PDB file of C-alpha atoms and ligand atoms in Angstrom:
ATOM      1  CA  MET A   1     -14.366 -36.473   6.857  1.00 56.00           C
ATOM      2  CA  PRO A   2     -13.941 -38.645   3.718  1.00 60.00           C
ATOM      3  CA  LYS A   3     -11.138 -37.433   1.462  1.00 69.00           C
ATOM      4  CA  SER A   4     -11.514 -37.340  -2.316  1.00 75.00           C
ATOM      5  CA  HIS A   5      -7.861 -36.383  -2.855  1.00 79.00           C
ATOM      6  CA  GLY A   6      -4.426 -37.090  -1.394  1.00 85.00           C
ATOM      7  CA  SER A   7      -2.550 -35.110   1.236  1.00 92.00           C
ATOM      8  CA  ASP A   8      -0.354 -33.316  -1.357  1.00 94.00           C
ATOM      9  CA  ILE A   9      -3.389 -31.765  -2.986  1.00 95.00           C
ATOM     10  CA  ASP A  10      -4.897 -31.115   0.415  1.00 94.00           C
ATOM     11  CA  ALA A  11      -1.781 -29.160   1.436  1.00 95.00           C
ATOM     12  CA  LEU A  12      -2.163 -27.020  -1.689  1.00 95.00           C
ATOM     13  CA  ILE A  13      -5.819 -26.301  -0.862  1.00 95.00           C
ATOM     14  CA  GLN A  14      -4.890 -25.357   2.714  1.00 94.00           C
ATOM     15  CA  LEU A  15      -2.235 -22.917   1.474  1.00 95.00           C
ATOM     16  CA  LEU A  16      -4.485 -21.304  -1.116  1.00 95.00           C
ATOM     17  CA  ALA A  17      -7.221 -20.915   1.514  1.00 95.00           C
ATOM     18  CA  LYS A  18      -4.857 -18.576   3.424  1.00 95.00           C
ATOM     19  CA  LEU A  19      -4.990 -15.996   0.619  1.00 94.00           C
ATOM     20  CA  PRO A  20      -7.318 -13.011   1.004  1.00 91.00           C
ATOM     21  CA  GLY A  21     -10.621 -13.504  -0.763  1.00 91.00           C
ATOM     22  CA  LEU A  22     -10.174 -17.280  -0.946  1.00 91.00           C
ATOM     23  CA  GLY A  23     -12.017 -19.388   1.632  1.00 89.00           C
ATOM     24  CA  PRO A  24     -11.813 -23.216   1.658  1.00 91.00           C
ATOM     25  CA  ARG A  25     -14.454 -23.502  -1.073  1.00 93.00           C
ATOM     26  CA  SER A  26     -12.729 -21.103  -3.482  1.00 95.00           C
ATOM     27  CA  ALA A  27      -9.382 -22.720  -2.654  1.00 95.00           C
ATOM     28  CA  ARG A  28     -10.759 -26.122  -3.693  1.00 95.00           C
ATOM     29  CA  ARG A  29     -12.094 -24.685  -6.949  1.00 96.00           C
ATOM     30  CA  SER A  30      -8.806 -22.904  -7.678  1.00 96.00           C
ATOM     31  CA  THR A  31      -6.836 -26.065  -6.965  1.00 96.00           C
ATOM     32  CA  LEU A  32      -9.006 -28.057  -9.338  1.00 96.00           C
ATOM     33  CA  GLN A  33      -8.463 -25.446 -12.075  1.00 96.00           C
ATOM     34  CA  LEU A  34      -4.701 -25.624 -11.492  1.00 96.00           C
ATOM     35  CA  LEU A  35      -4.751 -29.407 -11.742  1.00 96.00           C
ATOM     36  CA  LYS A  36      -6.739 -29.272 -14.975  1.00 97.00           C
ATOM     37  CA  LYS A  37      -4.489 -26.562 -16.441  1.00 98.00           C
ATOM     38  CA  ARG A  38      -1.187 -28.017 -15.327  1.00 97.00           C
ATOM     39  CA  ASP A  39       0.896 -26.874 -18.312  1.00 97.00           C
ATOM     40  CA  SER A  40      -0.766 -23.561 -19.138  1.00 97.00           C
ATOM     41  CA  VAL A  41      -1.281 -22.214 -15.594  1.00 97.00           C
ATOM     42  CA  MET A  42       0.068 -24.402 -12.776  1.00 97.00           C
ATOM     43  CA  VAL A  43       3.684 -24.798 -13.919  1.00 98.00           C
ATOM     44  CA  PRO A  44       4.103 -21.128 -15.029  1.00 98.00           C
ATOM     45  CA  LEU A  45       2.515 -20.051 -11.708  1.00 97.00           C
ATOM     46  CA  ALA A  46       4.937 -22.230  -9.737  1.00 97.00           C
ATOM     47  CA  HIS A  47       7.882 -20.726 -11.655  1.00 97.00           C
ATOM     48  CA  ALA A  48       6.600 -17.167 -11.152  1.00 97.00           C
ATOM     49  CA  LEU A  49       6.143 -17.811  -7.408  1.00 97.00           C
ATOM     50  CA  MET A  50       9.663 -19.222  -7.027  1.00 97.00           C
ATOM     51  CA  ASN A  51      11.156 -16.384  -9.077  1.00 97.00           C
ATOM     52  CA  VAL A  52       9.508 -13.635  -7.008  1.00 97.00           C
ATOM     53  CA  ALA A  53      10.076 -15.502  -3.717  1.00 97.00           C
ATOM     54  CA  ASP A  54      13.795 -15.606  -4.565  1.00 97.00           C
ATOM     55  CA  LYS A  55      14.075 -11.916  -5.392  1.00 97.00           C
ATOM     56  CA  VAL A  56      11.555 -10.139  -3.139  1.00 97.00           C
ATOM     57  CA  GLN A  57      13.068  -7.350  -1.049  1.00 96.00           C
ATOM     58  CA  ILE A  58      12.071  -4.309   0.992  1.00 97.00           C
ATOM     59  CA  CYS A  59      13.293  -1.100  -0.674  1.00 97.00           C
ATOM     60  CA  GLU A  60      15.957   0.508   1.533  1.00 96.00           C
ATOM     61  CA  VAL A  61      14.765   3.980   0.510  1.00 96.00           C
ATOM     62  CA  CYS A  62      10.957   3.883   0.689  1.00 97.00           C
ATOM     63  CA  SER A  63      10.120   0.414   2.182  1.00 97.00           C
ATOM     64  CA  ASN A  64       8.108  -0.604  -0.897  1.00 97.00           C
ATOM     65  CA  ILE A  65       8.173  -4.340  -1.727  1.00 97.00           C
ATOM     66  CA  ASP A  66       9.784  -5.184  -5.049  1.00 97.00           C
ATOM     67  CA  THR A  67      12.195  -7.589  -6.728  1.00 96.00           C
ATOM     68  CA  HIS A  68      14.698  -4.706  -6.962  1.00 94.00           C
ATOM     69  CA  ASN A  69      16.379  -2.667  -4.239  1.00 96.00           C
ATOM     70  CA  PRO A  70      16.004   0.326  -4.546  1.00 96.00           C
ATOM     71  CA  CYS A  71      12.557  -0.385  -5.966  1.00 97.00           C
ATOM     72  CA  HIS A  72      11.413   0.538  -9.477  1.00 96.00           C
ATOM     73  CA  VAL A  73       9.632   3.676  -8.150  1.00 95.00           C
ATOM     74  CA  CYS A  74      12.777   5.025  -6.458  1.00 96.00           C
ATOM     75  CA  GLU A  75      14.888   4.122  -9.507  1.00 96.00           C
ATOM     76  CA  ASP A  76      12.579   5.778 -12.054  1.00 96.00           C
ATOM     77  CA  VAL A  77      14.384   8.944 -13.194  1.00 94.00           C
ATOM     78  CA  ARG A  78      11.224  10.292 -14.870  1.00 95.00           C
ATOM     79  CA  ARG A  79       9.489  10.653 -11.490  1.00 96.00           C
ATOM     80  CA  ASP A  80       9.456  13.915  -9.551  1.00 96.00           C
ATOM     81  CA  ARG A  81      12.136  13.806  -6.841  1.00 94.00           C
ATOM     82  CA  THR A  82      10.796  16.766  -4.856  1.00 96.00           C
ATOM     83  CA  THR A  83       7.529  15.235  -3.605  1.00 96.00           C
ATOM     84  CA  ILE A  84       7.055  12.301  -1.210  1.00 97.00           C
ATOM     85  CA  CYS A  85       3.665  10.698  -0.654  1.00 96.00           C
ATOM     86  CA  VAL A  86       3.513   8.927   2.737  1.00 97.00           C
ATOM     87  CA  VAL A  87       1.281   5.823   2.879  1.00 97.00           C
ATOM     88  CA  GLU A  88       0.538   3.207   5.537  1.00 96.00           C
ATOM     89  CA  ASP A  89       1.001   0.097   3.449  1.00 96.00           C
ATOM     90  CA  VAL A  90       2.318  -1.145   0.096  1.00 96.00           C
ATOM     91  CA  SER A  91      -1.303  -1.768  -0.974  1.00 94.00           C
ATOM     92  CA  ASP A  92      -1.922   2.004  -0.649  1.00 95.00           C
ATOM     93  CA  LEU A  93       1.146   2.720  -2.787  1.00 95.00           C
ATOM     94  CA  TRP A  94      -0.175   0.355  -5.471  1.00 93.00           C
ATOM     95  CA  ALA A  95      -3.634   1.942  -5.288  1.00 92.00           C
ATOM     96  CA  LEU A  96      -2.317   5.503  -5.628  1.00 91.00           C
ATOM     97  CA  ASP A  97       0.040   4.559  -8.431  1.00 90.00           C
ATOM     98  CA  ARG A  98      -2.815   2.883 -10.333  1.00 90.00           C
ATOM     99  CA  SER A  99      -4.589   6.252 -10.396  1.00 85.00           C
ATOM    100  CA  GLU A 100      -1.626   7.599 -12.448  1.00 84.00           C
ATOM    101  CA  THR A 101      -2.210  11.061 -10.957  1.00 87.00           C
ATOM    102  CA  PHE A 102       0.832  11.131  -8.706  1.00 91.00           C
ATOM    103  CA  ARG A 103       4.301  10.797 -10.247  1.00 93.00           C
ATOM    104  CA  GLY A 104       6.525  11.567  -7.269  1.00 96.00           C
ATOM    105  CA  GLN A 105       8.222   9.409  -4.633  1.00 97.00           C
ATOM    106  CA  TYR A 106       6.575   7.292  -1.934  1.00 97.00           C
ATOM    107  CA  HIS A 107       7.322   6.371   1.652  1.00 98.00           C
ATOM    108  CA  VAL A 108       5.690   3.283   3.191  1.00 98.00           C
ATOM    109  CA  LEU A 109       5.270   3.763   6.956  1.00 97.00           C
ATOM    110  CA  GLY A 110       4.423   0.143   7.712  1.00 96.00           C
ATOM    111  CA  GLY A 111       1.293   0.956   9.723  1.00 96.00           C
ATOM    112  CA  THR A 112       0.031   3.728  11.983  1.00 96.00           C
ATOM    113  CA  LEU A 113       0.705   4.809  15.518  1.00 96.00           C
ATOM    114  CA  SER A 114      -1.637   2.983  17.860  1.00 94.00           C
ATOM    115  CA  ALA A 115      -1.668   3.317  21.629  1.00 90.00           C
ATOM    116  CA  LEU A 116      -4.090   0.396  21.823  1.00 91.00           C
ATOM    117  CA  ASP A 117      -1.830  -1.989  19.876  1.00 92.00           C
ATOM    118  CA  GLY A 118       1.369  -0.577  21.408  1.00 94.00           C
ATOM    119  CA  ILE A 119       2.722   0.684  18.066  1.00 95.00           C
ATOM    120  CA  GLY A 120       5.061   3.658  18.480  1.00 95.00           C
ATOM    121  CA  PRO A 121       7.215   5.699  16.055  1.00 95.00           C
ATOM    122  CA  ASP A 122      10.084   3.200  16.367  1.00 96.00           C
ATOM    123  CA  ASP A 123       7.865   0.439  14.959  1.00 96.00           C
ATOM    124  CA  LEU A 124       7.292   2.495  11.801  1.00 97.00           C
ATOM    125  CA  THR A 125       9.690   3.956   9.230  1.00 97.00           C
ATOM    126  CA  VAL A 126       9.394   7.465  10.705  1.00 97.00           C
ATOM    127  CA  ASP A 127      13.167   7.949  11.127  1.00 96.00           C
ATOM    128  CA  SER A 128      13.955   7.092   7.516  1.00 96.00           C
ATOM    129  CA  LEU A 129      11.226   9.511   6.359  1.00 97.00           C
ATOM    130  CA  ILE A 130      12.798  12.299   8.430  1.00 97.00           C
ATOM    131  CA  GLU A 131      16.218  11.418   6.999  1.00 96.00           C
ATOM    132  CA  ARG A 132      14.875  11.643   3.445  1.00 96.00           C
ATOM    133  CA  VAL A 133      13.390  15.079   4.164  1.00 96.00           C
ATOM    134  CA  ARG A 134      16.606  16.172   5.884  1.00 95.00           C
ATOM    135  CA  GLY A 135      18.398  15.302   2.632  1.00 91.00           C
ATOM    136  CA  GLY A 136      17.116  18.619   1.307  1.00 85.00           C
ATOM    137  CA  GLU A 137      15.694  17.671  -2.099  1.00 92.00           C
ATOM    138  CA  ILE A 138      12.090  17.318  -0.890  1.00 96.00           C
ATOM    139  CA  GLU A 139       9.746  20.296  -1.257  1.00 97.00           C
ATOM    140  CA  GLU A 140       6.395  18.689  -0.384  1.00 97.00           C
ATOM    141  CA  VAL A 141       5.305  15.769   1.821  1.00 97.00           C
ATOM    142  CA  ILE A 142       1.790  14.484   1.111  1.00 96.00           C
ATOM    143  CA  LEU A 143       0.293  12.556   4.042  1.00 96.00           C
ATOM    144  CA  ALA A 144      -1.951   9.966   2.394  1.00 95.00           C
ATOM    145  CA  LEU A 145      -2.924   7.987   5.491  1.00 94.00           C
ATOM    146  CA  ASN A 146      -6.276   6.329   6.026  1.00 91.00           C
ATOM    147  CA  ALA A 147      -9.163   8.415   7.377  1.00 88.00           C
ATOM    148  CA  THR A 148      -9.207   6.360  10.594  1.00 89.00           C
ATOM    149  CA  VAL A 149      -8.538   7.691  14.093  1.00 90.00           C
ATOM    150  CA  ASP A 150      -5.055   6.086  14.096  1.00 93.00           C
ATOM    151  CA  GLY A 151      -4.367   7.337  10.555  1.00 93.00           C
ATOM    152  CA  GLN A 152      -5.238  10.890  11.473  1.00 92.00           C
ATOM    153  CA  THR A 153      -3.284  10.736  14.770  1.00 94.00           C
ATOM    154  CA  THR A 154      -0.257   9.579  12.767  1.00 96.00           C
ATOM    155  CA  SER A 155      -0.746  12.425  10.249  1.00 95.00           C
ATOM    156  CA  HIS A 156      -0.720  15.002  13.070  1.00 95.00           C
ATOM    157  CA  TYR A 157       2.362  13.404  14.612  1.00 96.00           C
ATOM    158  CA  LEU A 158       4.244  13.457  11.281  1.00 97.00           C
ATOM    159  CA  ALA A 159       3.151  17.030  10.506  1.00 96.00           C
ATOM    160  CA  GLU A 160       4.623  18.117  13.858  1.00 96.00           C
ATOM    161  CA  LYS A 161       7.858  16.198  13.235  1.00 96.00           C
ATOM    162  CA  LEU A 162       8.211  17.866   9.828  1.00 96.00           C
ATOM    163  CA  GLU A 163       7.624  21.387  11.123  1.00 95.00           C
ATOM    164  CA  GLU A 164      11.354  22.070  11.575  1.00 94.00           C
ATOM    165  CA  PHE A 165      12.054  21.494   7.876  1.00 96.00           C
ATOM    166  CA  ASP A 166      11.430  23.845   4.999  1.00 94.00           C
ATOM    167  CA  VAL A 167       8.826  21.597   3.337  1.00 96.00           C
ATOM    168  CA  LYS A 168       5.157  21.984   2.533  1.00 96.00           C
ATOM    169  CA  VAL A 169       3.109  19.317   4.364  1.00 96.00           C
ATOM    170  CA  THR A 170      -0.260  18.457   2.807  1.00 96.00           C
ATOM    171  CA  ALA A 171      -2.904  15.781   3.359  1.00 93.00           C
ATOM    172  CA  LEU A 172      -5.422  14.087   1.084  1.00 90.00           C
ATOM    173  CA  ALA A 173      -8.873  15.671   0.956  1.00 87.00           C
ATOM    174  CA  HIS A 174     -11.700  13.654   2.482  1.00 84.00           C
ATOM    175  CA  GLY A 175     -15.161  13.883   1.040  1.00 84.00           C
ATOM    176  CA  VAL A 176     -17.756  12.675  -1.408  1.00 84.00           C
ATOM    177  CA  PRO A 177     -16.475   9.747  -3.491  1.00 84.00           C
ATOM    178  CA  VAL A 178     -16.744  10.092  -7.280  1.00 82.00           C
ATOM    179  CA  GLY A 179     -20.158   8.705  -8.221  1.00 84.00           C
ATOM    180  CA  GLY A 180     -21.286   8.857  -4.576  1.00 82.00           C
ATOM    181  CA  GLU A 181     -24.773   9.901  -3.490  1.00 86.00           C
ATOM    182  CA  LEU A 182     -25.021  12.231  -0.509  1.00 86.00           C
ATOM    183  CA  ASP A 183     -27.864  10.300   1.072  1.00 87.00           C
ATOM    184  CA  TYR A 184     -25.633   7.224   1.471  1.00 86.00           C
ATOM    185  CA  LEU A 185     -22.660   8.973   3.100  1.00 85.00           C
ATOM    186  CA  ASP A 186     -21.996   8.798   6.820  1.00 87.00           C
ATOM    187  CA  ASP A 187     -22.105  12.044   8.797  1.00 87.00           C
ATOM    188  CA  GLY A 188     -18.300  12.227   9.212  1.00 85.00           C
ATOM    189  CA  THR A 189     -17.650  11.973   5.455  1.00 86.00           C
ATOM    190  CA  LEU A 190     -20.334  14.525   4.690  1.00 86.00           C
ATOM    191  CA  ALA A 191     -18.938  16.965   7.283  1.00 86.00           C
ATOM    192  CA  ALA A 192     -15.387  16.505   5.911  1.00 85.00           C
ATOM    193  CA  ALA A 193     -16.630  17.109   2.354  1.00 85.00           C
ATOM    194  CA  LEU A 194     -18.388  20.288   3.415  1.00 86.00           C
ATOM    195  CA  ARG A 195     -15.257  21.565   5.200  1.00 85.00           C
ATOM    196  CA  ALA A 196     -13.073  20.791   2.153  1.00 83.00           C
ATOM    197  CA  ARG A 197     -15.508  22.355  -0.331  1.00 83.00           C
ATOM    198  CA  GLY A 198     -14.080  24.221  -3.333  1.00 81.00           C
ATOM    199  CA  SER A 199     -15.218  26.699  -6.009  1.00 84.00           C
ATOM    200  CA  VAL A 200     -17.118  25.245  -8.939  1.00 85.00           C
ATOM    201  CA  SER A 201     -15.049  25.775 -12.044  1.00 73.00           C
ATOM    202  CA  SER A 202     -16.937  26.577 -15.210  1.00 62.00           C
TER     203      SER A 202
HETATM  204 ZN1   ZN B   1      11.655   2.487  -3.136  1.00 78.19          ZN
END
């Protein structure tokens, strides 16, 4: 294929194309924008990448990814220390924290149990979760795992593991999304919403 740019620029396009949401076409467009905005975007971006790449760490308490260890969530003294919200991935932690509804602690499991993929409790941060609960300060563990078969299997497993401790174990409600129309929901979501129905407050 004829090349309209050198191998250095090509390497940049190839790397950008690995990012989620960017295929080869978007990667080419992004690269061209970077080249055109060398001083205002490209150089600051390169510095920001190097800075974060230098400092990125896994939090020893909750397994969040941050440039601090313990992470800014674990360090924040204004957050509730008695509640832990268990999530599969850092992206779930970010999503929940964006909602600004939950102001407690988190625990990133690093995935879900999966017989098919050979992922057992030792591949996840189950032990460190149990240790945190054993510490005694925790009063409630919220299982905020995905509504997939593996997510729900993992929730049941964790709920059983936590039975021996004096903590309340809760799970996220599943149901009708805000702004959702019933006609568009799948049967499983509709059934879950009906089971988790509540009183209408006036
Ligand atoms: Zn942390």
